[in-house]
PDB file of C-alpha atoms in Angstrom:
ATOM      1  CA  UNK X  16      -1.296  16.862  23.113  1.00  0.00           C
ATOM      2  CA  UNK X  17       1.647  14.274  21.515  1.00  0.00           C
ATOM      3  CA  UNK X  18       0.634  13.053  18.173  1.00  0.00           C
ATOM      4  CA  UNK X  19       2.040   9.400  18.061  1.00  0.00           C
ATOM      5  CA  UNK X  20       2.627   7.480  14.690  1.00  0.00           C
ATOM      6  CA  UNK X  21       1.999   3.741  14.465  1.00  0.00           C
ATOM      7  CA  UNK X  22       4.379   2.439  11.693  1.00  0.00           C
ATOM      8  CA  UNK X  23       2.810  -0.774  10.971  1.00  0.00           C
ATOM      9  CA  UNK X  24      -0.824  -2.220  11.831  1.00  0.00           C
ATOM     10  CA  UNK X  25      -1.982  -1.330  15.617  1.00  0.00           C
ATOM     11  CA  UNK X  26      -0.806  -3.732  18.023  1.00  0.00           C
ATOM     12  CA  UNK X  27      -3.759  -5.773  19.055  1.00  0.00           C
ATOM     13  CA  UNK X  28      -5.553  -5.484  15.927  1.00  0.00           C
ATOM     14  CA  UNK X  29      -7.115  -8.803  14.423  1.00  0.00           C
ATOM     15  CA  UNK X  30      -4.105  -9.427  12.095  1.00  0.00           C
ATOM     16  CA  UNK X  31      -5.056 -11.533   9.328  1.00  0.00           C
ATOM     17  CA  UNK X  32      -3.757 -15.237   9.756  1.00  0.00           C
ATOM     18  CA  UNK X  33      -0.092 -15.163   9.518  1.00  0.00           C
ATOM     19  CA  UNK X  34      -0.093 -11.744   7.307  1.00  0.00           C
ATOM     20  CA  UNK X  35       1.213  -9.300   9.831  1.00  0.00           C
ATOM     21  CA  UNK X  36       0.701  -6.380   7.095  1.00  0.00           C
ATOM     22  CA  UNK X  37      -3.095  -6.240   7.085  1.00  0.00           C
ATOM     23  CA  UNK X  38      -6.001  -6.397   9.339  1.00  0.00           C
ATOM     24  CA  UNK X  39      -9.868  -6.969   8.154  1.00  0.00           C
ATOM     25  CA  UNK X  40     -12.781  -6.794  10.464  1.00  0.00           C
ATOM     26  CA  UNK X  41     -16.198  -5.393  10.589  1.00  0.00           C
ATOM     27  CA  UNK X  42     -16.383  -4.068  13.898  1.00  0.00           C
ATOM     28  CA  UNK X  43     -14.407  -0.530  14.187  1.00  0.00           C
ATOM     29  CA  UNK X  44     -14.058  -0.953  17.946  1.00  0.00           C
ATOM     30  CA  UNK X  45     -11.717  -3.491  17.302  1.00  0.00           C
ATOM     31  CA  UNK X  46      -9.155  -1.185  15.938  1.00  0.00           C
ATOM     32  CA  UNK X  47      -6.974  -1.603  19.269  1.00  0.00           C
ATOM     33  CA  UNK X  48      -3.830   0.252  20.052  1.00  0.00           C
ATOM     34  CA  UNK X  49      -4.836   3.324  18.699  1.00  0.00           C
ATOM     35  CA  UNK X  50      -3.758   6.257  21.253  1.00  0.00           C
ATOM     36  CA  UNK X  51      -5.327   9.249  19.824  1.00  0.00           C
ATOM     37  CA  UNK X  52      -4.374  11.690  18.264  1.00  0.00           C
ATOM     38  CA  UNK X  53      -2.379   9.462  16.026  1.00  0.00           C
ATOM     39  CA  UNK X  54      -0.816  10.250  12.703  1.00  0.00           C
ATOM     40  CA  UNK X  55      -1.316   7.211  10.634  1.00  0.00           C
ATOM     41  CA  UNK X  56       1.351   5.172   8.789  1.00  0.00           C
ATOM     42  CA  UNK X  57      -1.032   2.568   6.724  1.00  0.00           C
ATOM     43  CA  UNK X  58      -3.688   2.608   4.109  1.00  0.00           C
ATOM     44  CA  UNK X  59      -7.089   2.627   5.843  1.00  0.00           C
ATOM     45  CA  UNK X  60     -10.031   1.698   4.009  1.00  0.00           C
ATOM     46  CA  UNK X  61     -13.681   1.749   5.548  1.00  0.00           C
ATOM     47  CA  UNK X  62     -16.908   0.994   3.609  1.00  0.00           C
ATOM     48  CA  UNK X  63     -20.255   1.872   5.530  1.00  0.00           C
ATOM     49  CA  UNK X  64     -23.181  -0.300   4.391  1.00  0.00           C
ATOM     50  CA  UNK X  65     -25.487   0.809   7.048  1.00  0.00           C
ATOM     51  CA  UNK X  66     -25.574   3.244  10.057  1.00  0.00           C
ATOM     52  CA  UNK X  67     -22.972   6.102  10.290  1.00  0.00           C
ATOM     53  CA  UNK X  68     -19.426   6.445  11.222  1.00  0.00           C
ATOM     54  CA  UNK X  69     -17.651   9.996  12.174  1.00  0.00           C
ATOM     55  CA  UNK X  70     -14.041  10.547  11.797  1.00  0.00           C
ATOM     56  CA  UNK X  71     -12.151  13.489  12.783  1.00  0.00           C
ATOM     57  CA  UNK X  72      -8.940  13.808  11.365  1.00  0.00           C
ATOM     58  CA  UNK X  73      -6.654  16.769  10.390  1.00  0.00           C
ATOM     59  CA  UNK X  74      -8.866  18.762  12.754  1.00  0.00           C
ATOM     60  CA  UNK X  75     -12.117  18.415  10.240  1.00  0.00           C
ATOM     61  CA  UNK X  76     -15.106  16.208  10.913  1.00  0.00           C
ATOM     62  CA  UNK X  77     -16.063  13.913   8.379  1.00  0.00           C
ATOM     63  CA  UNK X  78     -19.215  11.393   8.213  1.00  0.00           C
ATOM     64  CA  UNK X  79     -19.683   8.162   6.306  1.00  0.00           C
ATOM     65  CA  UNK X  80     -23.354   6.923   6.144  1.00  0.00           C
ATOM     66  CA  UNK X  81     -24.939   4.185   4.454  1.00  0.00           C
ATOM     67  CA  UNK X  82     -23.505   3.128   0.982  1.00  0.00           C
ATOM     68  CA  UNK X  83     -20.220   5.271   1.623  1.00  0.00           C
ATOM     69  CA  UNK X  84     -16.644   4.527   1.259  1.00  0.00           C
ATOM     70  CA  UNK X  85     -13.463   6.307   2.674  1.00  0.00           C
ATOM     71  CA  UNK X  86      -9.667   5.771   1.587  1.00  0.00           C
ATOM     72  CA  UNK X  87      -7.054   7.082   3.769  1.00  0.00           C
ATOM     73  CA  UNK X  88      -3.470   7.247   2.916  1.00  0.00           C
ATOM     74  CA  UNK X  89      -0.345   7.640   5.484  1.00  0.00           C
ATOM     75  CA  UNK X  90       0.024  11.287   6.710  1.00  0.00           C
ATOM     76  CA  UNK X  91      -3.472  11.923   8.016  1.00  0.00           C
ATOM     77  CA  UNK X  92      -3.775  12.826  11.932  1.00  0.00           C
ATOM     78  CA  UNK X  93      -6.920  10.827  13.152  1.00  0.00           C
ATOM     79  CA  UNK X  94      -8.307  12.764  16.360  1.00  0.00           C
ATOM     80  CA  UNK X  95     -11.679  10.651  17.173  1.00  0.00           C
ATOM     81  CA  UNK X  96     -13.860   8.149  15.680  1.00  0.00           C
ATOM     82  CA  UNK X  97     -17.359   7.245  16.602  1.00  0.00           C
ATOM     83  CA  UNK X  98     -19.999   4.743  14.917  1.00  0.00           C
ATOM     84  CA  UNK X  99     -23.900   4.782  15.231  1.00  0.00           C
ATOM     85  CA  UNK X 100     -25.635   1.280  16.947  1.00  0.00           C
ATOM     86  CA  UNK X 101     -26.465   0.116  13.749  1.00  0.00           C
ATOM     87  CA  UNK X 102     -23.294   0.550  11.943  1.00  0.00           C
ATOM     88  CA  UNK X 103     -22.360  -2.303   9.599  1.00  0.00           C
ATOM     89  CA  UNK X 104     -19.246  -2.127   7.327  1.00  0.00           C
ATOM     90  CA  UNK X 105     -15.950  -3.399   6.511  1.00  0.00           C
ATOM     91  CA  UNK X 106     -12.497  -2.155   7.964  1.00  0.00           C
ATOM     92  CA  UNK X 107      -9.161  -2.765   6.062  1.00  0.00           C
ATOM     93  CA  UNK X 108      -5.894  -1.656   7.217  1.00  0.00           C
ATOM     94  CA  UNK X 109      -2.695  -2.391   5.064  1.00  0.00           C
ATOM     95  CA  UNK X 110       0.662  -1.568   5.929  1.00  0.00           C
ATOM     96  CA  UNK X 111       2.710   0.797   3.898  1.00  0.00           C
ATOM     97  CA  UNK X 112       5.147  -1.788   2.771  1.00  0.00           C
ATOM     98  CA  UNK X 113       2.625  -4.730   2.167  1.00  0.00           C
ATOM     99  CA  UNK X 114       0.618  -2.093   0.129  1.00  0.00           C
ATOM    100  CA  UNK X 115       3.800  -1.003  -1.851  1.00  0.00           C
ATOM    101  CA  UNK X 116       4.944  -4.381  -2.519  1.00  0.00           C
ATOM    102  CA  UNK X 117       1.482  -5.619  -3.911  1.00  0.00           C
ATOM    103  CA  UNK X 118       0.508  -2.442  -5.797  1.00  0.00           C
ATOM    104  CA  UNK X 119       3.438  -0.552  -6.770  1.00  0.00           C
ATOM    105  CA  UNK X 120       1.672   1.485  -9.463  1.00  0.00           C
ATOM    106  CA  UNK X 121       1.185   4.429  -7.313  1.00  0.00           C
ATOM    107  CA  UNK X 122       0.862   6.807 -10.140  1.00  0.00           C
ATOM    108  CA  UNK X 123      -2.314   5.493 -10.974  1.00  0.00           C
ATOM    109  CA  UNK X 124      -3.745   5.945  -7.568  1.00  0.00           C
ATOM    110  CA  UNK X 125      -2.316   9.277  -6.689  1.00  0.00           C
ATOM    111  CA  UNK X 126      -4.328  11.839  -8.542  1.00  0.00           C
ATOM    112  CA  UNK X 127      -7.561  10.163  -7.104  1.00  0.00           C
ATOM    113  CA  UNK X 128      -5.908  10.344  -3.591  1.00  0.00           C
ATOM    114  CA  UNK X 129      -4.612  13.677  -3.992  1.00  0.00           C
ATOM    115  CA  UNK X 130      -8.205  14.897  -5.320  1.00  0.00           C
ATOM    116  CA  UNK X 131      -9.800  13.407  -2.353  1.00  0.00           C
ATOM    117  CA  UNK X 132      -7.270  14.613   0.251  1.00  0.00           C
ATOM    118  CA  UNK X 133      -9.516  16.691   2.302  1.00  0.00           C
ATOM    119  CA  UNK X 134     -12.610  14.874   2.000  1.00  0.00           C
ATOM    120  CA  UNK X 135     -12.116  11.264   0.759  1.00  0.00           C
ATOM    121  CA  UNK X 136     -15.761  10.229   1.403  1.00  0.00           C
ATOM    122  CA  UNK X 137     -17.657   8.768  -1.867  1.00  0.00           C
ATOM    123  CA  UNK X 138     -21.144   7.937  -2.046  1.00  0.00           C
ATOM    124  CA  UNK X 139     -21.675   4.403  -3.822  1.00  0.00           C
ATOM    125  CA  UNK X 140     -24.637   2.822  -5.694  1.00  0.00           C
ATOM    126  CA  UNK X 141     -26.073  -0.551  -4.186  1.00  0.00           C
ATOM    127  CA  UNK X 142     -24.520  -2.417  -6.943  1.00  0.00           C
ATOM    128  CA  UNK X 143     -20.853  -0.639  -5.961  1.00  0.00           C
ATOM    129  CA  UNK X 144     -21.635  -1.670  -2.339  1.00  0.00           C
ATOM    130  CA  UNK X 145     -22.437  -5.211  -3.475  1.00  0.00           C
ATOM    131  CA  UNK X 146     -19.040  -5.589  -5.472  1.00  0.00           C
ATOM    132  CA  UNK X 147     -16.963  -3.953  -2.556  1.00  0.00           C
ATOM    133  CA  UNK X 148     -18.549  -6.603   0.060  1.00  0.00           C
ATOM    134  CA  UNK X 149     -17.933  -9.325  -2.369  1.00  0.00           C
ATOM    135  CA  UNK X 150     -14.469  -8.725  -2.801  1.00  0.00           C
ATOM    136  CA  UNK X 151     -13.872  -7.809   0.818  1.00  0.00           C
ATOM    137  CA  UNK X 152     -15.538 -10.803   2.542  1.00  0.00           C
ATOM    138  CA  UNK X 153     -13.417 -12.936   0.025  1.00  0.00           C
ATOM    139  CA  UNK X 154     -10.203 -11.524   1.164  1.00  0.00           C
ATOM    140  CA  UNK X 155     -11.201 -11.849   4.686  1.00  0.00           C
ATOM    141  CA  UNK X 156     -11.988 -15.598   4.258  1.00  0.00           C
ATOM    142  CA  UNK X 157      -8.851 -16.150   2.454  1.00  0.00           C
ATOM    143  CA  UNK X 158      -6.838 -14.234   4.890  1.00  0.00           C
ATOM    144  CA  UNK X 159      -8.386 -15.628   8.241  1.00  0.00           C
ATOM    145  CA  UNK X 160      -9.130 -19.073   6.997  1.00  0.00           C
ATOM    146  CA  UNK X 161      -8.077 -22.130   9.127  1.00  0.00           C
ATOM    147  CA  UNK X 162      -6.977 -24.213   5.967  1.00  0.00           C
ATOM    148  CA  UNK X 163      -2.994 -24.680   5.289  1.00  0.00           C
ATOM    149  CA  UNK X 164      -2.548 -22.969   2.073  1.00  0.00           C
ATOM    150  CA  UNK X 165       0.866 -22.266   0.943  1.00  0.00           C
ATOM    151  CA  UNK X 166      -0.136 -19.760  -1.315  1.00  0.00           C
ATOM    152  CA  UNK X 167      -2.271 -17.920   1.034  1.00  0.00           C
ATOM    153  CA  UNK X 168      -0.345 -14.423   1.025  1.00  0.00           C
ATOM    154  CA  UNK X 169      -0.184 -14.724  -2.948  1.00  0.00           C
ATOM    155  CA  UNK X 170      -4.050 -15.364  -2.990  1.00  0.00           C
ATOM    156  CA  UNK X 171      -4.513 -12.263  -0.427  1.00  0.00           C
ATOM    157  CA  UNK X 172      -2.107 -10.074  -2.432  1.00  0.00           C
ATOM    158  CA  UNK X 173      -3.911 -10.815  -5.795  1.00  0.00           C
ATOM    159  CA  UNK X 174      -7.406  -9.965  -4.089  1.00  0.00           C
ATOM    160  CA  UNK X 175      -6.155  -7.011  -2.598  1.00  0.00           C
ATOM    161  CA  UNK X 176      -4.989  -5.690  -6.058  1.00  0.00           C
ATOM    162  CA  UNK X 177      -8.616  -6.651  -7.201  1.00  0.00           C
ATOM    163  CA  UNK X 178     -10.014  -4.694  -4.506  1.00  0.00           C
ATOM    164  CA  UNK X 179      -7.656  -1.754  -5.436  1.00  0.00           C
ATOM    165  CA  UNK X 180      -8.564  -1.288  -8.972  1.00  0.00           C
ATOM    166  CA  UNK X 181     -12.156  -1.747  -8.143  1.00  0.00           C
ATOM    167  CA  UNK X 182     -12.006   1.058  -5.773  1.00  0.00           C
ATOM    168  CA  UNK X 183      -9.674   3.185  -7.960  1.00  0.00           C
ATOM    169  CA  UNK X 184     -12.464   2.876 -10.787  1.00  0.00           C
ATOM    170  CA  UNK X 185     -15.100   4.138  -8.239  1.00  0.00           C
ATOM    171  CA  UNK X 186     -13.149   7.373  -7.124  1.00  0.00           C
ATOM    172  CA  UNK X 187     -11.959   8.042 -10.957  1.00  0.00           C
ATOM    173  CA  UNK X 188     -15.840   8.240 -11.713  1.00  0.00           C
ATOM    174  CA  UNK X 189     -16.016  11.105  -8.906  1.00  0.00           C
ATOM    175  CA  UNK X 190     -13.191  13.166  -9.808  1.00  0.00           C
ATOM    176  CA  UNK X 191     -12.513  15.586 -12.821  1.00  0.00           C
ATOM    177  CA  UNK X 192      -8.933  15.638 -14.314  1.00  0.00           C
ATOM    178  CA  UNK X 193      -6.122  16.047 -11.811  1.00  0.00           C
ATOM    179  CA  UNK X 194      -2.476  16.847 -12.834  1.00  0.00           C
ATOM    180  CA  UNK X 195       0.726  17.250 -11.120  1.00  0.00           C
ATOM    181  CA  UNK X 196       0.511  20.944 -11.742  1.00  0.00           C
ATOM    182  CA  UNK X 197      -2.856  20.822  -9.539  1.00  0.00           C
ATOM    183  CA  UNK X 198      -1.266  18.924  -6.727  1.00  0.00           C
ATOM    184  CA  UNK X 199       0.391  20.202  -3.604  1.00  0.00           C
ATOM    185  CA  UNK X 200       4.195  20.701  -3.796  1.00  0.00           C
ATOM    186  CA  UNK X 201       5.042  17.304  -1.803  1.00  0.00           C
ATOM    187  CA  UNK X 202       2.311  15.254  -3.742  1.00  0.00           C
ATOM    188  CA  UNK X 203       3.733  16.376  -7.177  1.00  0.00           C
ATOM    189  CA  UNK X 204       7.154  15.368  -5.945  1.00  0.00           C
ATOM    190  CA  UNK X 205       5.800  12.171  -4.989  1.00  0.00           C
ATOM    191  CA  UNK X 206       4.118  11.660  -8.304  1.00  0.00           C
ATOM    192  CA  UNK X 207       7.184  12.554 -10.431  1.00  0.00           C
ATOM    193  CA  UNK X 208       9.495  10.166  -8.220  1.00  0.00           C
ATOM    194  CA  UNK X 209       7.319   7.292  -8.642  1.00  0.00           C
ATOM    195  CA  UNK X 210       6.924   7.994 -12.477  1.00  0.00           C
ATOM    196  CA  UNK X 211      10.828   8.006 -12.549  1.00  0.00           C
ATOM    197  CA  UNK X 212      11.334   4.991 -10.355  1.00  0.00           C
ATOM    198  CA  UNK X 213       8.449   3.037 -12.494  1.00  0.00           C
ATOM    199  CA  UNK X 214      10.443   4.169 -15.781  1.00  0.00           C
ATOM    200  CA  UNK X 215      14.071   3.480 -14.310  1.00  0.00           C
ATOM    201  CA  UNK X 216      14.172   0.856 -11.562  1.00  0.00           C
ATOM    202  CA  UNK X 217      15.709  -1.757 -13.624  1.00  0.00           C
ATOM    203  CA  UNK X 218      18.773   0.315 -14.071  1.00  0.00           C
ATOM    204  CA  UNK X 219      18.955   2.585 -11.124  1.00  0.00           C
ATOM    205  CA  UNK X 220      18.496   2.069  -7.506  1.00  0.00           C
ATOM    206  CA  UNK X 221      20.160   5.080  -5.929  1.00  0.00           C
ATOM    207  CA  UNK X 222      18.160   7.603  -4.306  1.00  0.00           C
ATOM    208  CA  UNK X 223      20.813  10.221  -5.301  1.00  0.00           C
ATOM    209  CA  UNK X 224      20.073   9.155  -8.968  1.00  0.00           C
ATOM    210  CA  UNK X 225      16.214  10.352  -8.592  1.00  0.00           C
ATOM    211  CA  UNK X 226      17.165  13.325  -6.593  1.00  0.00           C
ATOM    212  CA  UNK X 227      19.463  14.660  -9.388  1.00  0.00           C
ATOM    213  CA  UNK X 228      16.690  14.295 -11.906  1.00  0.00           C
ATOM    214  CA  UNK X 229      14.291  15.977  -9.674  1.00  0.00           C
ATOM    215  CA  UNK X 230      16.730  18.980  -8.762  1.00  0.00           C
ATOM    216  CA  UNK X 231      16.763  18.466  -4.950  1.00  0.00           C
ATOM    217  CA  UNK X 232      19.107  16.987  -2.554  1.00  0.00           C
ATOM    218  CA  UNK X 233      18.705  13.167  -1.603  1.00  0.00           C
ATOM    219  CA  UNK X 234      18.130  14.172   1.743  1.00  0.00           C
ATOM    220  CA  UNK X 235      15.189  16.285   0.991  1.00  0.00           C
ATOM    221  CA  UNK X 236      13.826  13.852  -1.469  1.00  0.00           C
ATOM    222  CA  UNK X 237      13.739  11.324   1.205  1.00  0.00           C
ATOM    223  CA  UNK X 238      12.101  13.493   3.842  1.00  0.00           C
ATOM    224  CA  UNK X 239       9.388  14.534   1.420  1.00  0.00           C
ATOM    225  CA  UNK X 240       8.597  11.236  -0.143  1.00  0.00           C
ATOM    226  CA  UNK X 241       8.236   9.638   3.633  1.00  0.00           C
ATOM    227  CA  UNK X 242       6.045  12.667   4.587  1.00  0.00           C
ATOM    228  CA  UNK X 243       3.648  12.205   1.412  1.00  0.00           C
ATOM    229  CA  UNK X 244       3.675   8.220   1.426  1.00  0.00           C
ATOM    230  CA  UNK X 245       4.642   6.846   4.633  1.00  0.00           C
ATOM    231  CA  UNK X 246       7.748   5.069   2.903  1.00  0.00           C
ATOM    232  CA  UNK X 247      11.211   6.178   2.130  1.00  0.00           C
ATOM    233  CA  UNK X 248      12.390   6.869  -1.128  1.00  0.00           C
ATOM    234  CA  UNK X 249      14.694   3.901  -0.706  1.00  0.00           C
ATOM    235  CA  UNK X 250      11.814   1.637   0.165  1.00  0.00           C
ATOM    236  CA  UNK X 251       9.890   2.629  -2.870  1.00  0.00           C
ATOM    237  CA  UNK X 252      12.845   1.989  -5.075  1.00  0.00           C
ATOM    238  CA  UNK X 253      13.526  -1.456  -3.394  1.00  0.00           C
ATOM    239  CA  UNK X 254       9.729  -2.705  -3.719  1.00  0.00           C
ATOM    240  CA  UNK X 255       9.934  -2.003  -7.495  1.00  0.00           C
ATOM    241  CA  UNK X 256      13.162  -3.919  -7.566  1.00  0.00           C
ATOM    242  CA  UNK X 257      11.882  -7.024  -5.313  1.00  0.00           C
ATOM    243  CA  UNK X 258       8.677  -7.292  -7.085  1.00  0.00           C
ATOM    244  CA  UNK X 259      10.206  -7.540 -10.386  1.00  0.00           C
ATOM    245  CA  UNK X 260      12.809 -10.014  -9.287  1.00  0.00           C
ATOM    246  CA  UNK X 261       9.833 -11.958  -7.944  1.00  0.00           C
ATOM    247  CA  UNK X 262       8.020 -12.102 -10.962  1.00  0.00           C
ATOM    248  CA  UNK X 263      11.171 -13.361 -13.099  1.00  0.00           C
ATOM    249  CA  UNK X 264      12.182 -15.848 -10.772  1.00  0.00           C
ATOM    250  CA  UNK X 265       8.714 -17.382 -10.565  1.00  0.00           C
ATOM    251  CA  UNK X 266       7.270 -16.750 -14.177  1.00  0.00           C
ATOM    252  CA  UNK X 267      10.480 -17.041 -16.193  1.00  0.00           C
ATOM    253  CA  UNK X 268      13.178 -19.639 -17.015  1.00  0.00           C
ATOM    254  CA  UNK X 269      15.773 -17.167 -16.549  1.00  0.00           C
ATOM    255  CA  UNK X 270      18.897 -17.999 -14.632  1.00  0.00           C
ATOM    256  CA  UNK X 271      19.453 -16.207 -11.236  1.00  0.00           C
ATOM    257  CA  UNK X 272      22.606 -14.761 -13.099  1.00  0.00           C
ATOM    258  CA  UNK X 273      20.444 -13.641 -16.134  1.00  0.00           C
ATOM    259  CA  UNK X 274      17.859 -11.967 -13.692  1.00  0.00           C
ATOM    260  CA  UNK X 275      20.828  -9.952 -11.899  1.00  0.00           C
ATOM    261  CA  UNK X 276      22.087  -9.088 -15.320  1.00  0.00           C
ATOM    262  CA  UNK X 277      18.831  -7.778 -16.384  1.00  0.00           C
ATOM    263  CA  UNK X 278      18.183  -5.667 -13.131  1.00  0.00           C
ATOM    264  CA  UNK X 279      21.604  -4.285 -13.446  1.00  0.00           C
ATOM    265  CA  UNK X 280      23.639  -5.845 -10.500  1.00  0.00           C
ATOM    266  CA  UNK X 281      27.228  -6.313 -10.561  1.00  0.00           C
ATOM    267  CA  UNK X 282      26.738  -9.994 -10.391  1.00  0.00           C
ATOM    268  CA  UNK X 283      24.836 -12.731  -8.793  1.00  0.00           C
ATOM    269  CA  UNK X 284      26.126 -12.702  -5.665  1.00  0.00           C
ATOM    270  CA  UNK X 285      25.538  -9.243  -5.032  1.00  0.00           C
ATOM    271  CA  UNK X 286      21.553  -9.678  -6.454  1.00  0.00           C
ATOM    272  CA  UNK X 287      21.549 -12.656  -3.867  1.00  0.00           C
ATOM    273  CA  UNK X 288      22.556 -10.482  -0.948  1.00  0.00           C
ATOM    274  CA  UNK X 289      20.440  -7.633  -1.819  1.00  0.00           C
ATOM    275  CA  UNK X 290      17.248 -10.050  -2.042  1.00  0.00           C
ATOM    276  CA  UNK X 291      17.945 -12.052   0.946  1.00  0.00           C
ATOM    277  CA  UNK X 292      18.517  -8.751   2.900  1.00  0.00           C
ATOM    278  CA  UNK X 293      15.043  -7.362   2.113  1.00  0.00           C
ATOM    279  CA  UNK X 294      13.073 -10.609   1.902  1.00  0.00           C
ATOM    280  CA  UNK X 295      14.727 -13.182   4.218  1.00  0.00           C
ATOM    281  CA  UNK X 296      15.297 -15.657   1.738  1.00  0.00           C
ATOM    282  CA  UNK X 297      17.588 -16.238  -1.107  1.00  0.00           C
ATOM    283  CA  UNK X 298      16.481 -16.129  -4.799  1.00  0.00           C
ATOM    284  CA  UNK X 299      16.974 -19.567  -5.041  1.00  0.00           C
ATOM    285  CA  UNK X 300      14.906 -20.575  -1.913  1.00  0.00           C
ATOM    286  CA  UNK X 301      12.212 -18.038  -3.175  1.00  0.00           C
ATOM    287  CA  UNK X 302      12.238 -19.674  -6.509  1.00  0.00           C
ATOM    288  CA  UNK X 303      11.823 -23.315  -5.196  1.00  0.00           C
ATOM    289  CA  UNK X 304       9.378 -22.636  -2.546  1.00  0.00           C
ATOM    290  CA  UNK X 305       5.626 -23.458  -3.079  1.00  0.00           C
ATOM    291  CA  UNK X 306       4.154 -19.979  -1.543  1.00  0.00           C
ATOM    292  CA  UNK X 307       5.235 -16.467  -0.812  1.00  0.00           C
ATOM    293  CA  UNK X 308       7.473 -17.309   1.960  1.00  0.00           C
ATOM    294  CA  UNK X 309       9.631 -14.150   1.961  1.00  0.00           C
ATOM    295  CA  UNK X 310       9.279 -11.937   5.245  1.00  0.00           C
ATOM    296  CA  UNK X 311       9.164  -8.444   3.651  1.00  0.00           C
TER     297      UNK X 311
END
């Protein structure tokens, strides 16, 4: 049977307002556009408050019961899913690009995702569930609200970041130490690559630079990073550069020329073309806009 891949949120899913890279809902049956089996290329988080949810992915069955949580990263192959009649919970789907641009610190998350790769279901206390529900409901209200808010995307990004750290804390409390040496090869490579990018993205944007540091070819690096994370090596580098650019444009008084110099661009013009190619707007337009208007 052919395994299909969805590069973004499945078509027909209840997209959050005008934010095309995140979908939030409480009814799993609303995950439209899934032609199973499917290799997911987005982050999927399901909180089960009541009832049960059964998932079959990577040819293994996994069950969520009341007060449990699952987070799946890109790369899993989903074969089937079903819920009990009394299932109640929250489903959040976030595209890899939106997730990476919102929370680029993957080295904080990767050990937990690797540790729980084969069975990422964890049990929560009632207090933990209440905290998850509170944040998820707030994300849903902000994302789907009818009010015209120029900062809607910024607000959703911030709330998603808060949910991420809350969830990371929960997973961390259920695991022991996980080091690059205990990871699968492609996960260890992803960990090393992201760590290098976090340390060097202000000076180095070339995939070849990172491939040389990791002693593999650029082609092999790109293929392995895509397989492990759902995004290419170049996408990861760009997401760090763009996020830093946005912070400097919005939160400092630096000129665009000074920002381009700080990020090691040859000149302001080259920085402007790079920024607009990825976001759809110029640095000047982004700085003067009331909200997050880019299309990245």
